[in-house]
């Protein structure tokens, strides 16, 4: 990819994902520190904010994201970043836990608008034949949110205060809104004058199977991720900085996988999907076995990041190629399901974590990858049959 292509547009999109991702992921490693500010509250109570953030993001992505097909994804992204700035400022000032939960729910509304807009803009500026490579570059934003954002958040919580985390993110969102608004030439939109709707997008052939896989895949990740911080902080009695390091290692694995998008473009997605989802199941089973071994957990998080990057790339590419004229609505459905899984993962995994521990959560995640693996094997077999 030529450097000129990634200088402005892709860097801004990558940074926007980094800020949104940092807010959605930072609460887990600092949950114990946040709970200490609210007497009588536990880290698991604090993660309720993550659940409601996910629910609000899902609703926003379902109802508001398709409007980007009419107003333009770049304008939708600017507006979303400005609202995100305000909501993060409110989170930093919250004097009670219920207000922090409300602020995070408010932050979910612009996040649900911004993420589909980012993915749509990525598809617009991608060169033909380099779609996975371009998407992999933008997905590095999740790496930045994990390695830099979450790691820095845990460090800030230890050295200063957890409120400093949301203050910094609010300022970053404001700066990005300014940057996106000043950037031009975002490519050609393929949609019509009227916005598509989620219900219309659900009629696209093949979309239901992919969305089912997205739901299982994301529940597996967010359910386990939500209780990684509480497991390390409350069960293993490790500091927030170690939880931040663990998540940073996951993010490093997520980033290391970015160049592999080029191999997917070259050799095809079906075979890559089989290897990716099978490998991810093994990683989850490894995390189950290493639940009480912090250093082994730290190492396995690297493979967790690699597997999740490739799996996310493959699922998103499949969705983006279904119907370019309804890409905003399709990506809205993707984000809606993703953040319903943030909500569902946080709530459904809580009794598993409370009664059976982190190892049981990891086993549940391994089982949830099975639908994606079955889908990938079916795609590969059909491709092989077509070649014969």
Tab-separated table of C-alpha atoms in Angstrom:
chain	number	residue	atom	x	y	z
A	1	UNK	CA	0.000	0.000	0.000
A	2	UNK	CA	1.354	3.372	-0.990
A	3	UNK	CA	2.216	5.676	1.931
A	4	UNK	CA	0.181	8.508	0.389
A	5	UNK	CA	-2.984	6.395	0.684
A	6	UNK	CA	-2.649	5.878	4.424
A	7	UNK	CA	-1.368	9.332	5.330
A	8	UNK	CA	-4.658	11.048	6.101
A	9	UNK	CA	-7.846	9.048	5.626
A	10	UNK	CA	-6.790	5.707	7.052
A	11	UNK	CA	-4.799	7.249	9.888
A	12	UNK	CA	-7.839	9.262	10.982
A	13	UNK	CA	-10.091	6.199	10.781
A	14	UNK	CA	-7.557	4.133	12.704
A	15	UNK	CA	-7.281	6.781	15.410
A	16	UNK	CA	-11.074	7.055	15.680
A	17	UNK	CA	-11.346	3.310	16.297
A	18	UNK	CA	-8.558	3.622	18.863
A	19	UNK	CA	-10.449	6.234	20.903
A	20	UNK	CA	-13.809	4.460	20.705
A	21	UNK	CA	-12.171	1.127	21.438
A	22	UNK	CA	-10.213	2.503	24.381
A	23	UNK	CA	-13.416	3.697	26.021
A	24	UNK	CA	-15.220	0.398	25.445
A	25	UNK	CA	-12.300	-1.730	26.658
A	26	UNK	CA	-10.623	0.382	29.353
A	27	UNK	CA	-13.192	-0.247	32.070
A	28	UNK	CA	-12.246	-3.886	32.661
A	29	UNK	CA	-8.644	-3.344	33.887
A	30	UNK	CA	-9.570	-0.291	35.984
A	31	UNK	CA	-12.833	-1.719	37.355
A	32	UNK	CA	-11.358	-2.395	40.797
A	33	UNK	CA	-9.980	1.168	40.990
A	34	UNK	CA	-13.330	2.635	39.931
A	35	UNK	CA	-15.176	0.504	42.496
A	36	UNK	CA	-12.928	1.880	45.251
A	37	UNK	CA	-14.372	5.364	44.574
A	38	UNK	CA	-17.904	4.164	45.238
A	39	UNK	CA	-18.304	2.589	48.715
A	40	UNK	CA	-20.041	-0.769	48.766
A	41	UNK	CA	-19.494	-1.416	45.055
A	42	UNK	CA	-17.468	-4.233	43.487
A	43	UNK	CA	-15.598	-4.479	40.208
A	44	UNK	CA	-18.409	-6.639	38.824
A	45	UNK	CA	-20.875	-3.835	39.698
A	46	UNK	CA	-18.744	-1.349	37.771
A	47	UNK	CA	-18.841	-3.574	34.688
A	48	UNK	CA	-22.587	-2.893	34.543
A	49	UNK	CA	-21.536	0.351	32.859
A	50	UNK	CA	-19.901	-1.685	30.091
A	51	UNK	CA	-23.095	-3.686	29.675
A	52	UNK	CA	-25.265	-0.592	29.234
A	53	UNK	CA	-22.667	0.997	26.964
A	54	UNK	CA	-22.958	-2.068	24.758
A	55	UNK	CA	-26.762	-1.984	24.792
A	56	UNK	CA	-26.846	1.707	23.829
A	57	UNK	CA	-24.259	1.169	21.095
A	58	UNK	CA	-26.289	-1.690	19.665
A	59	UNK	CA	-29.490	0.345	19.585
A	60	UNK	CA	-27.737	3.301	18.011
A	61	UNK	CA	-26.058	1.174	15.352
A	62	UNK	CA	-29.388	-0.425	14.483
A	63	UNK	CA	-31.436	2.782	14.285
A	64	UNK	CA	-29.010	5.592	13.454
A	65	UNK	CA	-26.169	4.052	11.436
A	66	UNK	CA	-28.220	3.587	8.227
A	67	UNK	CA	-28.687	7.382	8.090
A	68	UNK	CA	-25.012	7.655	7.136
A	69	UNK	CA	-25.977	6.303	3.711
A	70	UNK	CA	-27.818	9.612	3.165
A	71	UNK	CA	-25.845	12.298	5.009
A	72	UNK	CA	-22.448	10.813	4.254
A	73	UNK	CA	-20.373	8.651	6.559
A	74	UNK	CA	-17.757	11.363	7.096
A	75	UNK	CA	-20.369	13.802	8.443
A	76	UNK	CA	-21.906	11.096	10.606
A	77	UNK	CA	-18.461	10.357	12.058
A	78	UNK	CA	-17.763	14.009	12.923
A	79	UNK	CA	-21.082	14.405	14.731
A	80	UNK	CA	-20.607	11.141	16.597
A	81	UNK	CA	-17.138	12.115	17.818
A	82	UNK	CA	-18.428	15.424	19.180
A	83	UNK	CA	-21.199	13.714	21.175
A	84	UNK	CA	-18.686	11.128	22.379
A	85	UNK	CA	-16.500	13.957	23.703
A	86	UNK	CA	-19.381	15.288	25.804
A	87	UNK	CA	-20.367	11.896	27.199
A	88	UNK	CA	-16.795	10.996	28.163
A	89	UNK	CA	-16.491	14.322	29.958
A	90	UNK	CA	-19.602	13.437	31.944
A	91	UNK	CA	-18.115	10.032	32.784
A	92	UNK	CA	-14.998	11.710	34.165
A	93	UNK	CA	-17.134	13.900	36.452
A	94	UNK	CA	-19.553	11.208	37.692
A	95	UNK	CA	-19.962	11.431	41.502
A	96	UNK	CA	-21.924	8.171	41.742
A	97	UNK	CA	-21.824	4.823	39.993
A	98	UNK	CA	-25.283	5.193	38.476
A	99	UNK	CA	-24.167	8.428	36.824
A	100	UNK	CA	-21.097	6.682	35.393
A	101	UNK	CA	-23.402	3.976	34.025
A	102	UNK	CA	-25.637	6.670	32.492
A	103	UNK	CA	-22.640	8.474	30.965
A	104	UNK	CA	-21.387	5.248	29.410
A	105	UNK	CA	-24.867	4.524	28.045
A	106	UNK	CA	-24.832	8.013	26.487
A	107	UNK	CA	-21.373	7.302	25.030
A	108	UNK	CA	-22.809	4.230	23.365
A	109	UNK	CA	-25.091	6.331	21.163
A	110	UNK	CA	-22.307	8.076	19.194
A	111	UNK	CA	-20.191	4.900	19.199
A	112	UNK	CA	-23.002	3.046	17.451
A	113	UNK	CA	-23.063	5.749	14.783
A	114	UNK	CA	-19.291	6.112	14.446
A	115	UNK	CA	-18.144	2.507	14.018
A	116	UNK	CA	-20.329	1.661	10.998
A	117	UNK	CA	-19.304	4.997	9.472
A	118	UNK	CA	-15.633	4.115	9.949
A	119	UNK	CA	-16.027	0.695	8.345
A	120	UNK	CA	-18.007	2.189	5.455
A	121	UNK	CA	-15.364	4.856	4.845
A	122	UNK	CA	-12.670	2.174	4.932
A	123	UNK	CA	-14.442	0.292	2.147
A	124	UNK	CA	-14.822	3.534	0.165
A	125	UNK	CA	-11.121	4.412	0.220
A	126	UNK	CA	-9.794	0.849	-0.202
A	127	UNK	CA	-8.061	-0.047	-3.466
A	128	UNK	CA	-9.592	-2.816	-5.542
A	129	UNK	CA	-8.066	-6.171	-4.622
A	130	UNK	CA	-6.598	-4.836	-1.355
A	131	UNK	CA	-9.740	-4.734	0.747
A	132	UNK	CA	-8.521	-7.062	3.518
A	133	UNK	CA	-5.162	-5.297	3.662
A	134	UNK	CA	-6.843	-1.891	4.003
A	135	UNK	CA	-9.286	-3.170	6.610
A	136	UNK	CA	-6.423	-4.757	8.537
A	137	UNK	CA	-4.672	-1.405	8.675
A	138	UNK	CA	-7.747	0.357	10.083
A	139	UNK	CA	-8.323	-2.468	12.566
A	140	UNK	CA	-4.908	-1.617	14.021
A	141	UNK	CA	-6.958	1.031	15.813
A	142	UNK	CA	-8.157	-1.743	18.120
A	143	UNK	CA	-4.510	-2.590	18.764
A	144	UNK	CA	-3.796	1.030	19.643
A	145	UNK	CA	-6.817	1.082	21.940
A	146	UNK	CA	-5.553	-2.044	23.685
A	147	UNK	CA	-1.802	-1.467	23.763
A	148	UNK	CA	-1.723	2.297	24.141
A	149	UNK	CA	-5.241	3.191	25.271
A	150	UNK	CA	-6.017	0.433	27.762
A	151	UNK	CA	-2.428	0.088	28.951
A	152	UNK	CA	-2.164	3.843	29.452
A	153	UNK	CA	-5.573	3.864	31.156
A	154	UNK	CA	-4.435	1.278	33.698
A	155	UNK	CA	-1.260	3.254	34.297
A	156	UNK	CA	-3.201	6.507	34.731
A	157	UNK	CA	-5.553	4.790	37.174
A	158	UNK	CA	-2.578	3.621	39.247
A	159	UNK	CA	-0.583	6.878	39.097
A	160	UNK	CA	-3.318	9.533	39.033
A	161	UNK	CA	-6.993	8.577	39.059
A	162	UNK	CA	-9.437	6.661	36.884
A	163	UNK	CA	-11.192	9.962	36.084
A	164	UNK	CA	-8.103	11.084	34.173
A	165	UNK	CA	-8.701	8.217	31.732
A	166	UNK	CA	-12.043	9.553	30.529
A	167	UNK	CA	-10.786	13.137	30.488
A	168	UNK	CA	-7.965	12.248	28.081
A	169	UNK	CA	-10.307	10.248	25.852
A	170	UNK	CA	-12.764	13.168	25.697
A	171	UNK	CA	-10.018	15.497	24.467
A	172	UNK	CA	-8.883	12.942	21.893
A	173	UNK	CA	-12.433	12.599	20.531
A	174	UNK	CA	-12.706	16.377	20.107
A	175	UNK	CA	-9.379	16.511	18.245
A	176	UNK	CA	-10.403	13.709	15.896
A	177	UNK	CA	-13.720	15.380	15.098
A	178	UNK	CA	-11.774	18.433	13.970
A	179	UNK	CA	-9.365	16.318	11.918
A	180	UNK	CA	-12.083	14.362	10.101
A	181	UNK	CA	-14.064	17.521	9.338
A	182	UNK	CA	-11.021	19.084	7.647
A	183	UNK	CA	-10.205	16.006	5.564
A	184	UNK	CA	-11.677	15.721	2.061
A	185	UNK	CA	-11.946	13.121	-0.742
A	186	UNK	CA	-13.483	10.237	1.184
A	187	UNK	CA	-14.313	8.294	-1.936
A	188	UNK	CA	-17.584	7.668	-3.732
A	189	UNK	CA	-20.691	6.544	-1.927
A	190	UNK	CA	-22.560	3.710	-3.610
A	191	UNK	CA	-25.874	4.121	-1.811
A	192	UNK	CA	-28.945	5.918	-3.065
A	193	UNK	CA	-30.375	9.199	-1.901
A	194	UNK	CA	-32.566	7.505	0.685
A	195	UNK	CA	-30.998	5.669	3.615
A	196	UNK	CA	-31.343	1.924	3.664
A	197	UNK	CA	-32.816	0.323	6.760
A	198	UNK	CA	-31.781	-2.558	8.941
A	199	UNK	CA	-34.918	-4.485	7.975
A	200	UNK	CA	-34.085	-4.097	4.283
A	201	UNK	CA	-30.511	-5.203	4.907
A	202	UNK	CA	-31.778	-8.335	6.661
A	203	UNK	CA	-33.287	-9.457	3.339
A	204	UNK	CA	-29.854	-9.686	1.688
A	205	UNK	CA	-29.103	-13.327	0.803
A	206	UNK	CA	-26.533	-14.925	3.074
A	207	UNK	CA	-26.505	-12.194	5.722
A	208	UNK	CA	-28.203	-14.203	8.470
A	209	UNK	CA	-25.489	-16.861	8.642
A	210	UNK	CA	-22.728	-14.264	8.830
A	211	UNK	CA	-24.523	-12.254	11.523
A	212	UNK	CA	-25.061	-15.416	13.581
A	213	UNK	CA	-21.326	-16.061	13.446
A	214	UNK	CA	-20.615	-12.452	14.395
A	215	UNK	CA	-22.904	-12.790	17.426
A	216	UNK	CA	-21.265	-15.980	18.693
A	217	UNK	CA	-17.752	-14.703	17.948
A	218	UNK	CA	-18.291	-11.402	19.753
A	219	UNK	CA	-20.035	-12.923	22.759
A	220	UNK	CA	-17.069	-15.265	23.145
A	221	UNK	CA	-14.660	-12.332	23.179
A	222	UNK	CA	-16.540	-9.746	25.242
A	223	UNK	CA	-17.854	-12.227	27.778
A	224	UNK	CA	-14.354	-13.412	28.614
A	225	UNK	CA	-12.715	-9.995	28.263
A	226	UNK	CA	-15.215	-8.373	30.641
A	227	UNK	CA	-14.123	-10.604	33.525
A	228	UNK	CA	-10.426	-10.810	32.733
A	229	UNK	CA	-9.767	-7.640	34.750
A	230	UNK	CA	-11.881	-8.699	37.760
A	231	UNK	CA	-10.232	-12.152	37.667
A	232	UNK	CA	-6.738	-10.682	37.714
A	233	UNK	CA	-7.563	-7.938	40.228
A	234	UNK	CA	-9.875	-9.656	42.723
A	235	UNK	CA	-9.140	-13.386	42.355
A	236	UNK	CA	-5.389	-13.308	41.677
A	237	UNK	CA	-4.874	-10.042	43.626
A	238	UNK	CA	-2.736	-8.442	40.898
A	239	UNK	CA	-2.488	-4.653	40.358
A	240	UNK	CA	-4.362	-2.779	37.617
A	241	UNK	CA	-1.066	-2.277	35.799
A	242	UNK	CA	-0.708	-6.065	35.329
A	243	UNK	CA	-4.244	-6.254	33.954
A	244	UNK	CA	-3.312	-3.435	31.605
A	245	UNK	CA	-0.188	-5.329	30.551
A	246	UNK	CA	-2.219	-8.458	29.853
A	247	UNK	CA	-4.609	-6.537	27.630
A	248	UNK	CA	-1.687	-4.765	25.963
A	249	UNK	CA	-0.201	-8.145	25.052
A	250	UNK	CA	-3.569	-9.125	23.571
A	251	UNK	CA	-3.479	-5.878	21.596
A	252	UNK	CA	0.047	-6.596	20.437
A	253	UNK	CA	-1.142	-9.927	19.042
A	254	UNK	CA	-4.049	-8.147	17.392
A	255	UNK	CA	-1.607	-5.758	15.722
A	256	UNK	CA	0.928	-8.410	14.726
A	257	UNK	CA	-1.824	-10.110	12.717
A	258	UNK	CA	-2.447	-7.017	10.554
A	259	UNK	CA	0.001	-7.959	7.741
A	260	UNK	CA	-1.724	-11.334	7.438
A	261	UNK	CA	-4.657	-9.581	5.744
A	262	UNK	CA	-2.480	-9.490	2.637
A	263	UNK	CA	-2.272	-13.295	2.695
A	264	UNK	CA	-6.055	-13.541	2.927
A	265	UNK	CA	-6.345	-11.392	-0.216
A	266	UNK	CA	-3.809	-13.609	-1.973
A	267	UNK	CA	-4.898	-17.115	-0.970
A	268	UNK	CA	-8.617	-16.725	-0.281
A	269	UNK	CA	-10.780	-16.342	2.800
A	270	UNK	CA	-12.304	-19.814	3.190
A	271	UNK	CA	-9.112	-21.709	4.067
A	272	UNK	CA	-7.922	-18.848	6.287
A	273	UNK	CA	-11.240	-18.912	8.165
A	274	UNK	CA	-10.921	-22.635	8.940
A	275	UNK	CA	-7.427	-22.217	10.382
A	276	UNK	CA	-8.338	-19.016	12.246
A	277	UNK	CA	-11.430	-20.274	14.062
A	278	UNK	CA	-9.883	-23.652	14.891
A	279	UNK	CA	-6.832	-21.902	16.324
A	280	UNK	CA	-8.990	-19.510	18.321
A	281	UNK	CA	-10.849	-22.409	19.940
A	282	UNK	CA	-7.515	-23.867	21.051
A	283	UNK	CA	-6.496	-20.517	22.543
A	284	UNK	CA	-9.708	-20.306	24.576
A	285	UNK	CA	-9.164	-23.833	25.868
A	286	UNK	CA	-5.610	-22.846	26.778
A	287	UNK	CA	-6.902	-19.847	28.729
A	288	UNK	CA	-9.226	-22.199	30.575
A	289	UNK	CA	-6.322	-24.391	31.644
A	290	UNK	CA	-4.115	-21.442	32.625
A	291	UNK	CA	-6.717	-19.502	34.631
A	292	UNK	CA	-4.595	-19.488	37.794
A	293	UNK	CA	-1.224	-18.985	36.052
A	294	UNK	CA	-0.764	-15.236	35.390
A	295	UNK	CA	2.357	-15.513	33.204
A	296	UNK	CA	0.834	-18.245	31.037
A	297	UNK	CA	-2.331	-16.166	30.691
A	298	UNK	CA	-0.160	-13.267	29.598
A	299	UNK	CA	1.445	-15.384	26.869
A	300	UNK	CA	-1.819	-16.863	25.610
A	301	UNK	CA	-3.298	-13.388	25.234
A	302	UNK	CA	-0.875	-12.847	22.347
A	303	UNK	CA	-2.461	-15.734	20.401
A	304	UNK	CA	-5.907	-14.525	21.455
A	305	UNK	CA	-5.198	-11.200	19.779
A	306	UNK	CA	-3.938	-12.802	16.546
A	307	UNK	CA	-6.984	-15.067	16.276
A	308	UNK	CA	-9.481	-12.320	17.008
A	309	UNK	CA	-7.942	-9.947	14.447
A	310	UNK	CA	-8.122	-12.509	11.659
A	311	UNK	CA	-11.602	-13.674	12.638
A	312	UNK	CA	-12.912	-10.115	12.779
A	313	UNK	CA	-11.337	-9.291	9.419
A	314	UNK	CA	-12.878	-12.333	7.740
A	315	UNK	CA	-16.369	-11.730	9.122
A	316	UNK	CA	-16.370	-8.022	8.306
A	317	UNK	CA	-15.063	-8.590	4.802
A	318	UNK	CA	-17.822	-11.111	4.169
A	319	UNK	CA	-20.442	-8.585	5.302
A	320	UNK	CA	-18.963	-5.678	3.321
A	321	UNK	CA	-19.076	-7.691	0.087
A	322	UNK	CA	-22.740	-8.731	0.391
A	323	UNK	CA	-24.249	-5.502	-1.000
A	324	UNK	CA	-22.156	-2.301	-1.412
A	325	UNK	CA	-25.314	-0.209	-1.943
A	326	UNK	CA	-26.468	-0.966	1.626
A	327	UNK	CA	-23.077	-0.985	3.298
A	328	UNK	CA	-24.054	1.564	5.961
A	329	UNK	CA	-27.064	-0.484	7.044
A	330	UNK	CA	-25.069	-3.727	6.937
A	331	UNK	CA	-22.297	-2.283	9.084
A	332	UNK	CA	-24.950	-0.884	11.390
A	333	UNK	CA	-26.307	-4.405	11.842
A	334	UNK	CA	-22.777	-5.635	12.472
A	335	UNK	CA	-22.154	-3.012	15.153
A	336	UNK	CA	-25.590	-3.565	16.680
A	337	UNK	CA	-24.946	-7.277	17.089
A	338	UNK	CA	-21.389	-6.652	18.276
A	339	UNK	CA	-22.506	-4.375	21.090
A	340	UNK	CA	-25.521	-6.454	21.989
A	341	UNK	CA	-22.820	-9.031	22.635
A	342	UNK	CA	-21.003	-6.550	24.904
A	343	UNK	CA	-24.238	-6.311	26.900
A	344	UNK	CA	-25.028	-10.032	26.709
A	345	UNK	CA	-21.458	-11.078	27.440
A	346	UNK	CA	-21.215	-8.893	30.532
A	347	UNK	CA	-24.534	-10.123	31.930
A	348	UNK	CA	-24.522	-13.776	30.835
A	349	UNK	CA	-20.934	-14.406	31.881
A	350	UNK	CA	-21.401	-12.811	35.290
A	351	UNK	CA	-23.091	-15.833	36.949
A	352	UNK	CA	-20.572	-18.124	35.252
A	353	UNK	CA	-17.703	-16.036	36.617
A	354	UNK	CA	-19.271	-15.638	40.052
A	355	UNK	CA	-20.093	-19.324	40.587
A	356	UNK	CA	-17.538	-21.185	38.471
A	357	UNK	CA	-14.703	-18.754	37.783
A	358	UNK	CA	-12.691	-17.511	34.821
A	359	UNK	CA	-11.866	-21.019	33.546
A	360	UNK	CA	-15.552	-21.773	32.967
A	361	UNK	CA	-15.896	-18.474	31.092
A	362	UNK	CA	-13.017	-19.474	28.798
A	363	UNK	CA	-14.657	-22.857	28.111
A	364	UNK	CA	-17.925	-21.127	27.208
A	365	UNK	CA	-16.039	-18.886	24.771
A	366	UNK	CA	-14.423	-21.892	23.097
A	367	UNK	CA	-17.851	-23.431	22.524
A	368	UNK	CA	-19.189	-20.192	21.058
A	369	UNK	CA	-16.529	-20.251	18.317
A	370	UNK	CA	-17.913	-23.571	17.019
A	371	UNK	CA	-20.610	-21.969	14.780
A	372	UNK	CA	-18.008	-19.830	13.010
A	373	UNK	CA	-15.758	-22.861	12.524
A	374	UNK	CA	-18.638	-24.872	11.079
A	375	UNK	CA	-19.525	-22.015	8.721
A	376	UNK	CA	-15.898	-21.711	7.589
A	377	UNK	CA	-15.641	-25.457	6.899
A	378	UNK	CA	-18.842	-25.293	4.859
A	379	UNK	CA	-17.487	-22.377	2.807
A	380	UNK	CA	-14.231	-24.235	2.179
A	381	UNK	CA	-15.985	-27.445	1.114
A	382	UNK	CA	-18.218	-25.572	-1.323
A	383	UNK	CA	-15.216	-23.853	-2.824
A	384	UNK	CA	-13.372	-27.139	-3.208
A	385	UNK	CA	-16.401	-28.743	-4.847
A	386	UNK	CA	-16.649	-25.852	-7.306
A	387	UNK	CA	-13.004	-26.332	-8.305
A	388	UNK	CA	-13.427	-30.051	-9.007
